[in-house]
Short mmCIF file of C-alpha atoms in Angstrom, two decimals:
data_model
loop_
_atom_site.label_atom_id
_atom_site.label_comp_id
_atom_site.label_asym_id
_atom_site.label_seq_id
_atom_site.Cartn_x
_atom_site.Cartn_y
_atom_site.Cartn_z
CA UNK A 1 111.13 84.29 85.57
CA UNK A 2 109.97 87.38 85.89
CA UNK A 3 106.31 88.14 87.45
CA UNK A 4 103.30 86.75 85.30
CA UNK A 5 101.56 89.14 83.28
CA UNK A 6 97.37 89.76 83.90
CA UNK A 7 96.73 90.45 80.95
CA UNK A 8 99.10 91.35 76.65
CA UNK A 9 96.44 93.00 74.68
CA UNK A 10 93.47 92.32 75.95
CA UNK A 11 94.22 88.78 76.63
CA UNK A 12 94.42 87.19 80.17
CA UNK A 13 98.15 85.02 80.22
CA UNK A 14 96.38 82.18 82.31
CA UNK A 15 100.34 80.57 83.02
CA UNK A 16 104.21 80.64 81.37
CA UNK A 17 105.27 77.35 78.88
CA UNK A 18 107.40 78.04 77.80
CA UNK A 19 111.39 80.16 77.57
CA UNK A 20 113.91 81.28 75.85
CA UNK A 21 116.82 83.64 75.57
CA UNK A 22 114.51 85.86 73.03
CA UNK A 23 111.40 85.85 75.78
CA UNK A 24 108.55 84.11 76.47
CA UNK A 25 105.89 81.81 75.75
CA UNK A 26 102.10 81.79 78.49
CA UNK A 27 98.78 80.28 77.90
CA UNK A 28 95.99 82.75 77.41
CA UNK A 29 93.24 83.56 77.83
CA UNK A 30 90.55 85.85 74.54
CA UNK A 31 87.57 86.65 76.49
CA UNK A 32 85.63 88.77 73.40
CA UNK A 33 86.28 85.04 71.85
CA UNK A 34 86.75 82.55 74.45
CA UNK A 35 89.08 80.67 73.26
CA UNK A 36 92.89 79.74 74.65
CA UNK A 37 95.45 81.01 72.90
CA UNK A 38 99.83 80.77 73.06
CA UNK A 39 101.56 84.68 73.53
CA UNK A 40 104.95 84.43 71.63
CA UNK A 41 106.74 87.91 73.48
CA UNK A 42 109.67 88.81 72.73
CA UNK A 43 111.51 91.07 74.53
CA UNK A 44 113.57 93.69 72.59
CA UNK A 45 114.00 97.58 72.08
CA UNK A 46 114.76 99.65 69.87
CA UNK A 47 116.08 98.18 65.98
CA UNK A 48 115.38 94.88 67.40
CA UNK A 49 112.45 95.78 69.00
CA UNK A 50 110.29 97.38 65.84
CA UNK A 51 111.94 94.29 63.29
CA UNK A 52 110.49 91.65 66.09
CA UNK A 53 107.01 93.05 65.17
CA UNK A 54 107.59 93.03 61.72
CA UNK A 55 108.57 89.74 61.60
CA UNK A 56 105.36 89.41 63.96
CA UNK A 57 103.22 90.56 61.45
CA UNK A 58 104.59 89.01 58.93
CA UNK A 59 104.59 86.07 60.58
CA UNK A 60 100.43 86.41 60.87
CA UNK A 61 100.25 87.08 57.03
CA UNK A 62 101.54 84.72 55.92
CA UNK A 63 99.50 82.50 58.09
CA UNK A 64 96.30 84.04 56.56
CA UNK A 65 97.83 82.88 53.06
CA UNK A 66 97.97 79.91 54.10
CA UNK A 67 94.82 79.46 56.47
CA UNK A 68 95.97 75.32 55.96
CA UNK A 69 94.95 72.90 59.24
CA UNK A 70 98.77 71.35 59.07
CA UNK A 71 100.28 75.24 59.84
CA UNK A 72 99.52 76.63 62.87
CA UNK A 73 97.47 79.49 62.70
CA UNK A 74 97.71 82.99 63.77
CA UNK A 75 94.90 85.23 65.34
CA UNK A 76 96.75 88.59 66.15
CA UNK A 77 100.06 90.88 66.71
CA UNK A 78 100.67 93.27 69.13
CA UNK A 79 103.38 95.61 71.25
CA UNK A 80 102.99 96.21 74.30
CA UNK A 81 104.30 98.78 75.88
CA UNK A 82 106.10 96.92 79.43
CA UNK A 83 106.79 93.75 77.89
CA UNK A 84 107.46 94.50 74.16
CA UNK A 85 106.17 92.86 70.71
CA UNK A 86 103.51 89.66 71.40
CA UNK A 87 102.55 87.40 68.84
CA UNK A 88 98.64 84.87 69.19
CA UNK A 89 98.73 81.85 67.67
CA UNK A 90 96.91 78.70 67.80
CA UNK A 91 97.15 76.74 71.51
CA UNK A 92 97.48 73.05 70.54
CA UNK A 93 98.17 70.47 73.01
CA UNK A 94 101.31 68.46 72.18
CA UNK A 95 104.93 68.29 71.52
CA UNK A 96 107.32 68.39 69.27
CA UNK A 97 108.58 66.35 66.75
CA UNK A 98 111.92 66.71 68.16
CA UNK A 99 110.12 65.91 71.53
CA UNK A 100 109.38 62.50 70.19
CA UNK A 101 112.54 61.69 68.29
CA UNK A 102 113.87 61.76 71.32
CA UNK A 103 112.10 59.56 73.26
CA UNK A 104 112.00 57.12 69.78
CA UNK A 105 108.36 56.65 70.57
CA UNK A 106 106.70 56.37 67.81
CA UNK A 107 105.55 53.01 65.52
CA UNK A 108 106.35 52.83 62.01
CA UNK A 109 103.33 54.22 60.62
CA UNK A 110 102.83 57.15 62.63
CA UNK A 111 105.67 58.73 61.66
CA UNK A 112 104.77 58.81 57.88
CA UNK A 113 101.64 59.83 58.39
CA UNK A 114 103.44 62.61 59.85
CA UNK A 115 105.63 62.86 57.69
CA UNK A 116 102.36 64.00 55.05
CA UNK A 117 100.76 65.85 57.40
CA UNK A 118 104.45 67.81 57.52
CA UNK A 119 104.90 67.37 53.82
CA UNK A 120 101.79 68.48 53.35
CA UNK A 121 101.82 71.76 55.57
CA UNK A 122 104.66 72.44 53.75
CA UNK A 123 103.51 71.74 49.71
CA UNK A 124 101.03 74.28 50.72
CA UNK A 125 103.70 77.42 51.75
CA UNK A 126 105.98 76.62 48.55
CA UNK A 127 102.77 76.32 46.51
CA UNK A 128 101.89 80.51 47.77
CA UNK A 129 105.20 81.46 46.95
CA UNK A 130 107.13 81.44 50.73
CA UNK A 131 109.99 78.94 51.95
CA UNK A 132 109.78 78.78 55.49
CA UNK A 133 113.78 78.19 55.97
CA UNK A 134 113.63 76.31 59.19
CA UNK A 135 111.57 73.33 59.38
CA UNK A 136 112.76 70.70 61.84
CA UNK A 137 111.86 68.12 64.53
CA UNK A 138 110.96 71.56 66.50
CA UNK A 139 108.71 73.23 64.63
CA UNK A 140 107.06 71.00 63.17
CA UNK A 141 103.84 70.17 65.99
CA UNK A 142 102.18 66.52 67.04
CA UNK A 143 99.05 67.22 68.53
CA UNK A 144 97.42 64.93 71.26
CA UNK A 145 94.71 63.47 68.67
CA UNK A 146 96.92 62.89 65.78
CA UNK A 147 97.11 66.40 64.44
CA UNK A 148 100.02 67.85 62.58
CA UNK A 149 100.72 71.40 62.53
CA UNK A 150 103.79 73.40 60.65
CA UNK A 151 105.11 76.39 63.39
CA UNK A 152 107.41 78.86 63.38
CA UNK A 153 106.84 81.09 59.69
CA UNK A 154 108.93 84.29 61.49
CA UNK A 155 112.14 84.21 59.29
CA UNK A 156 110.76 82.55 55.76
CA UNK A 157 111.37 84.59 53.43
CA UNK A 158 109.39 86.76 51.03
CA UNK A 159 110.60 89.23 48.40
CA UNK A 160 108.97 92.13 50.72
CA UNK A 161 111.95 94.49 52.16
CA UNK A 162 114.83 92.60 54.31
CA UNK A 163 114.57 91.97 57.75
CA UNK A 164 117.71 90.51 58.19
CA UNK A 165 120.89 92.32 57.19
CA UNK A 166 122.78 90.95 54.38
CA UNK A 167 125.18 88.06 54.70
CA UNK A 168 123.47 86.45 58.42
CA UNK A 169 122.15 83.36 58.68
CA UNK A 170 119.07 82.34 60.09
CA UNK A 171 117.97 78.56 60.38
CA UNK A 172 119.37 75.61 62.39
CA UNK A 173 122.22 74.19 60.72
CA UNK A 174 122.27 70.74 61.37
CA UNK A 175 119.15 71.42 58.89
CA UNK A 176 120.29 73.99 56.70
CA UNK A 177 121.38 72.61 52.61
CA UNK A 178 124.87 73.25 52.41
CA UNK A 179 123.98 76.67 49.48
CA UNK A 180 122.62 78.58 52.25
CA UNK A 181 126.02 77.91 54.97
CA UNK A 182 127.61 79.69 51.75
CA UNK A 183 125.78 82.37 51.66
CA UNK A 184 123.23 82.19 49.36
CA UNK A 185 119.77 82.37 49.36
CA UNK A 186 116.40 80.00 50.38
CA UNK A 187 114.65 78.40 47.68
CA UNK A 188 112.35 75.62 48.21
CA UNK A 189 114.77 73.46 47.21
CA UNK A 190 116.76 73.98 50.45
CA UNK A 191 113.66 73.21 52.41
CA UNK A 192 112.94 70.63 50.66
CA UNK A 193 116.63 69.22 51.94
CA UNK A 194 115.89 70.28 55.53
CA UNK A 195 112.40 68.23 55.49
CA UNK A 196 115.13 65.41 54.02
CA UNK A 197 116.96 65.39 57.08
CA UNK A 198 113.84 66.01 59.59
CA UNK A 199 113.42 62.20 57.76
CA UNK A 200 116.29 60.64 58.49
CA UNK A 201 116.57 62.44 62.01
CA UNK A 202 112.63 60.87 62.89
CA UNK A 203 113.18 57.30 60.41
CA UNK A 204 117.04 56.49 61.74
CA UNK A 205 117.14 58.07 65.31
CA UNK A 206 120.55 59.77 63.94
CA UNK A 207 121.78 63.14 61.82
CA UNK A 208 123.16 62.43 58.61
CA UNK A 209 126.11 64.47 58.93
CA UNK A 210 127.01 64.02 63.10
CA UNK A 211 129.59 66.46 65.13
CA UNK A 212 130.09 67.82 68.36
CA UNK A 213 129.65 71.29 68.10
CA UNK A 214 127.80 73.17 65.12
CA UNK A 215 131.51 74.40 63.40
CA UNK A 216 131.56 70.54 63.09
CA UNK A 217 127.63 70.08 61.89
CA UNK A 218 129.26 72.54 59.26
CA UNK A 219 132.08 71.30 58.20
CA UNK A 220 130.49 67.95 58.02
CA UNK A 221 127.66 69.04 55.21
CA UNK A 222 130.18 71.60 53.36
CA UNK A 223 132.67 68.69 53.22
CA UNK A 224 131.07 65.23 53.66
CA UNK A 225 128.22 63.13 52.22
CA UNK A 226 125.72 61.84 54.59
CA UNK A 227 126.70 59.35 56.76
CA UNK A 228 124.23 56.44 56.27
CA UNK A 229 123.37 54.30 59.54
CA UNK A 230 124.74 50.77 58.57
CA UNK A 231 121.19 48.58 58.34
CA UNK A 232 119.97 51.07 55.91
CA UNK A 233 118.77 48.97 52.63
CA UNK A 234 120.10 50.50 48.71
CA UNK A 235 117.22 51.85 48.02
CA UNK A 236 117.10 53.80 50.86
CA UNK A 237 120.64 54.77 51.05
CA UNK A 238 119.69 56.11 47.19
CA UNK A 239 116.79 58.26 48.16
CA UNK A 240 118.08 59.70 50.96
CA UNK A 241 121.32 60.59 48.56
CA UNK A 242 119.50 62.83 46.79
CA UNK A 243 117.94 63.59 48.47
CA UNK A 244 120.78 65.57 50.15
CA UNK A 245 122.98 66.06 47.64
CA UNK A 246 125.18 69.03 47.50
CA UNK A 247 123.99 70.22 44.35
CA UNK A 248 120.17 71.54 44.82
CA UNK A 249 119.49 70.90 41.26
CA UNK A 250 120.21 66.47 41.92
CA UNK A 251 117.67 67.20 44.07
CA UNK A 252 114.02 65.71 44.14
CA UNK A 253 112.21 68.78 42.14
CA UNK A 254 109.55 68.41 45.30
CA UNK A 255 108.20 67.18 48.08
CA UNK A 256 106.31 64.40 46.35
CA UNK A 257 109.19 63.17 44.51
CA UNK A 258 110.50 62.63 47.74
CA UNK A 259 108.33 60.94 50.39
CA UNK A 260 106.48 58.63 47.46
CA UNK A 261 109.90 56.72 46.87
CA UNK A 262 111.26 56.74 50.44
CA UNK A 263 107.71 54.74 51.43
CA UNK A 264 108.13 52.67 48.19
CA UNK A 265 112.29 51.07 49.57
CA UNK A 266 110.69 51.24 53.28
CA UNK A 267 110.40 47.19 54.27
CA UNK A 268 106.08 48.04 55.32
CA UNK A 269 104.53 45.37 56.09
CA UNK A 270 101.38 45.11 53.56
CA UNK A 271 98.67 46.81 55.54
CA UNK A 272 101.21 49.47 56.79
CA UNK A 273 101.54 50.26 53.24
CA UNK A 274 98.38 49.86 52.13
CA UNK A 275 97.12 52.60 54.81
CA UNK A 276 100.32 54.55 54.10
CA UNK A 277 99.26 55.28 50.27
CA UNK A 278 95.66 55.80 51.39
CA UNK A 279 97.05 58.85 52.40
CA UNK A 280 98.67 60.97 49.65
CA UNK A 281 95.42 60.28 47.83
CA UNK A 282 93.49 62.85 49.80
CA UNK A 283 93.56 66.13 49.43
CA UNK A 284 95.57 68.48 51.00
CA UNK A 285 93.01 70.43 53.09
CA UNK A 286 91.82 67.47 54.32
CA UNK A 287 92.55 68.05 57.83
CA UNK A 288 93.53 64.18 57.95
CA UNK A 289 94.27 62.81 61.88
CA UNK A 290 96.46 59.92 61.93
CA UNK A 291 96.58 58.31 65.28
CA UNK A 292 99.53 58.30 67.39
CA UNK A 293 100.55 55.06 68.12
CA UNK A 294 103.72 55.06 70.83
CA UNK A 295 105.51 52.07 71.89
CA UNK A 296 106.13 51.12 74.59
CA UNK A 297 107.80 53.65 77.25
CA UNK A 298 110.68 53.25 78.15
CA UNK A 299 110.79 53.73 81.78
CA UNK A 300 113.65 55.82 81.64
CA UNK A 301 112.52 59.35 79.54
CA UNK A 302 111.03 61.56 82.06
CA UNK A 303 107.07 63.13 80.93
CA UNK A 304 107.72 66.27 78.93
CA UNK A 305 104.18 68.23 79.78
CA UNK A 306 102.29 69.33 76.50
CA UNK A 307 104.03 72.05 74.23
CA UNK A 308 101.91 75.07 73.14
CA UNK A 309 102.81 75.87 69.21
CA UNK A 310 105.31 78.62 69.69
CA UNK A 311 107.35 76.97 72.31
CA UNK A 312 110.45 79.05 72.14
CA UNK A 313 114.04 78.17 74.28
CA UNK A 314 114.10 74.10 72.44
CA UNK A 315 118.30 74.48 71.40
CA UNK A 316 118.70 70.74 70.71
CA UNK A 317 117.27 68.00 69.60
CA UNK A 318 118.48 64.40 70.40
CA UNK A 319 119.27 61.86 68.53
CA UNK A 320 117.31 59.17 70.45
CA UNK A 321 118.26 55.39 69.64
CA UNK A 322 116.97 52.62 71.35
CA UNK A 323 120.02 51.58 73.47
CA UNK A 324 121.60 54.66 73.07
CA UNK A 325 123.01 57.62 74.77
CA UNK A 326 120.38 60.74 73.60
CA UNK A 327 123.76 63.37 72.16
CA UNK A 328 122.84 66.71 71.88
CA UNK A 329 122.75 68.04 68.07
CA UNK A 330 123.52 71.68 67.73
CA UNK A 331 121.01 74.25 66.53
CA UNK A 332 118.90 78.07 66.73
CA UNK A 333 116.59 78.86 68.11
CA UNK A 334 115.87 82.35 66.22
CA UNK A 335 112.57 84.34 65.57
CA UNK A 336 110.41 83.14 62.96
CA UNK A 337 109.97 83.85 58.27
CA UNK A 338 110.69 85.28 54.28
CA UNK A 339 107.95 85.05 50.35
CA UNK A 340 110.45 84.78 47.77
CA UNK A 341 109.30 85.60 44.10
CA UNK A 342 109.65 82.12 42.27
CA UNK A 343 107.20 79.36 40.46
CA UNK A 344 105.09 77.32 43.07
CA UNK A 345 106.40 74.32 43.39
CA UNK A 346 105.03 71.91 39.94
CA UNK A 347 103.32 68.45 40.95
CA UNK A 348 104.88 68.07 37.24
CA UNK A 349 108.60 67.98 38.27
CA UNK A 350 111.29 65.05 37.43
CA UNK A 351 110.81 61.78 39.57
CA UNK A 352 113.81 60.46 40.32
CA UNK A 353 115.17 57.19 37.75
CA UNK A 354 113.14 54.00 37.33
CA UNK A 355 110.37 55.78 39.68
CA UNK A 356 107.48 57.24 36.92
CA UNK A 357 106.02 60.20 35.60
CA UNK A 358 105.81 62.43 38.71
CA UNK A 359 102.56 62.52 40.31
CA UNK A 360 100.89 64.02 43.13
CA UNK A 361 98.50 60.66 43.52
CA UNK A 362 98.89 57.17 44.47
CA UNK A 363 97.34 55.17 41.58
CA UNK A 364 93.80 54.40 42.13
CA UNK A 365 92.93 58.32 42.52
CA UNK A 366 90.11 58.47 40.81
CA UNK A 367 90.31 62.22 40.22
CA UNK A 368 89.78 63.89 36.75
CA UNK A 369 91.60 67.13 35.89
CA UNK A 370 90.02 70.27 33.15
CA UNK A 371 92.71 69.53 31.32
CA UNK A 372 91.71 65.97 31.04
CA UNK A 373 88.87 67.45 30.09
CA UNK A 374 89.68 68.88 27.52
CA UNK A 375 92.01 66.27 26.42
CA UNK A 376 88.66 63.70 26.02
CA UNK A 377 86.82 66.45 24.14
CA UNK A 378 88.97 67.16 21.44
CA UNK A 379 90.35 63.20 21.52
CA UNK A 380 85.73 62.76 20.88
CA UNK A 381 85.97 66.17 17.79
CA UNK A 382 89.31 64.01 16.26
CA UNK A 383 87.61 61.37 15.73
CA UNK A 384 84.82 61.61 14.76
CA UNK A 385 86.59 63.49 11.32
CA UNK A 386 87.99 60.63 11.44
CA UNK A 387 84.76 58.81 10.99
CA UNK A 388 82.86 61.36 8.35
CA UNK A 389 85.60 61.78 6.79
CA UNK A 390 86.43 57.56 6.08
CA UNK A 391 82.29 57.64 5.89
CA UNK A 392 82.84 60.35 2.94
CA UNK A 393 85.47 58.33 0.86
CA UNK A 394 84.06 54.63 1.28
CA UNK A 395 80.75 57.18 -0.86
CA UNK A 396 82.67 58.14 -3.22
CA UNK A 397 84.40 55.08 -4.07
CA UNK A 398 81.54 53.27 -4.17
CA UNK A 399 80.07 52.03 -8.53
CA UNK A 400 77.05 54.68 -9.43
CA UNK A 401 73.61 52.36 -10.02
#
């Protein structure tokens, strides 16, 4: 690694916390605001340098729009002449979800708590017409206190001027929807597909489309159905088969329409199910903290240093099933995001058969919406009119005295 810079912009560099083919991530301190942060610096020159800076600016804009407790906050963007473009981001001590999957070190209830928090972050992006385009375990950070942060919006899709060449693929193939691999446009449905793959890997320890290299994985995604573990229940298989459908129109219409049936289908004990269901009732901006309940650590798994919110260089994700050798999963780690003009994800999208009407909250929620109040008001007016009409009818039909 090159000599440690003393300053990047106004920030005091402490130490490197990550390195990849495209750049370095440093732990730094803001001397003005007295806070720690992560600085991602990209090595680039010429046109690539300009594109990297534009992507960082876009990521900062997206972060400012979303301002969500489950999305990593971006503080600043700049260009250090001697180093390259940089982005200053929230520093969160913890590890990526990919690390936890590789270690197989989380209890089941904690896994669902992580998925619910990640769902809130992604749903917030969709409601702002932003498609992440690179949802995967290595872009989901789990902090030491249990808070979950979705990161790396650098390749998110927007309708702003294109920052990629026509036909260029950005993302991680193992988690990419078939339509993206065929050159189609990213949509909320393709993000939901990636979220389903992430959920599948977290709960089973394996990917739905296996392969020994990138080409094999892509071929399997495009030509073969998902591979389900032998012990997976029929209900869970049904949920994942729909979520991983080749045709985007056949997938659940919202993240909630996927995650609720998944929780319903999973064999949780009653107490765990109650606690998980309670998380669905909370507001998207509640910023819940789910305690990290770890399984007993394996003696052959070495500890890994804390990961910054913007760590780079994570190019593989192991399957991490207990008693199963860890195998590399082909994926790319690229600079991140892009906004498209699309309808925000509807909370009333079609649910899978057998699950009733769409819902964004679990039964028992006492929320009274403006629409509900209007319906009540109209019902009262109609009832009053009927009573008045019936009273007039009785009086008019009564015999004269």
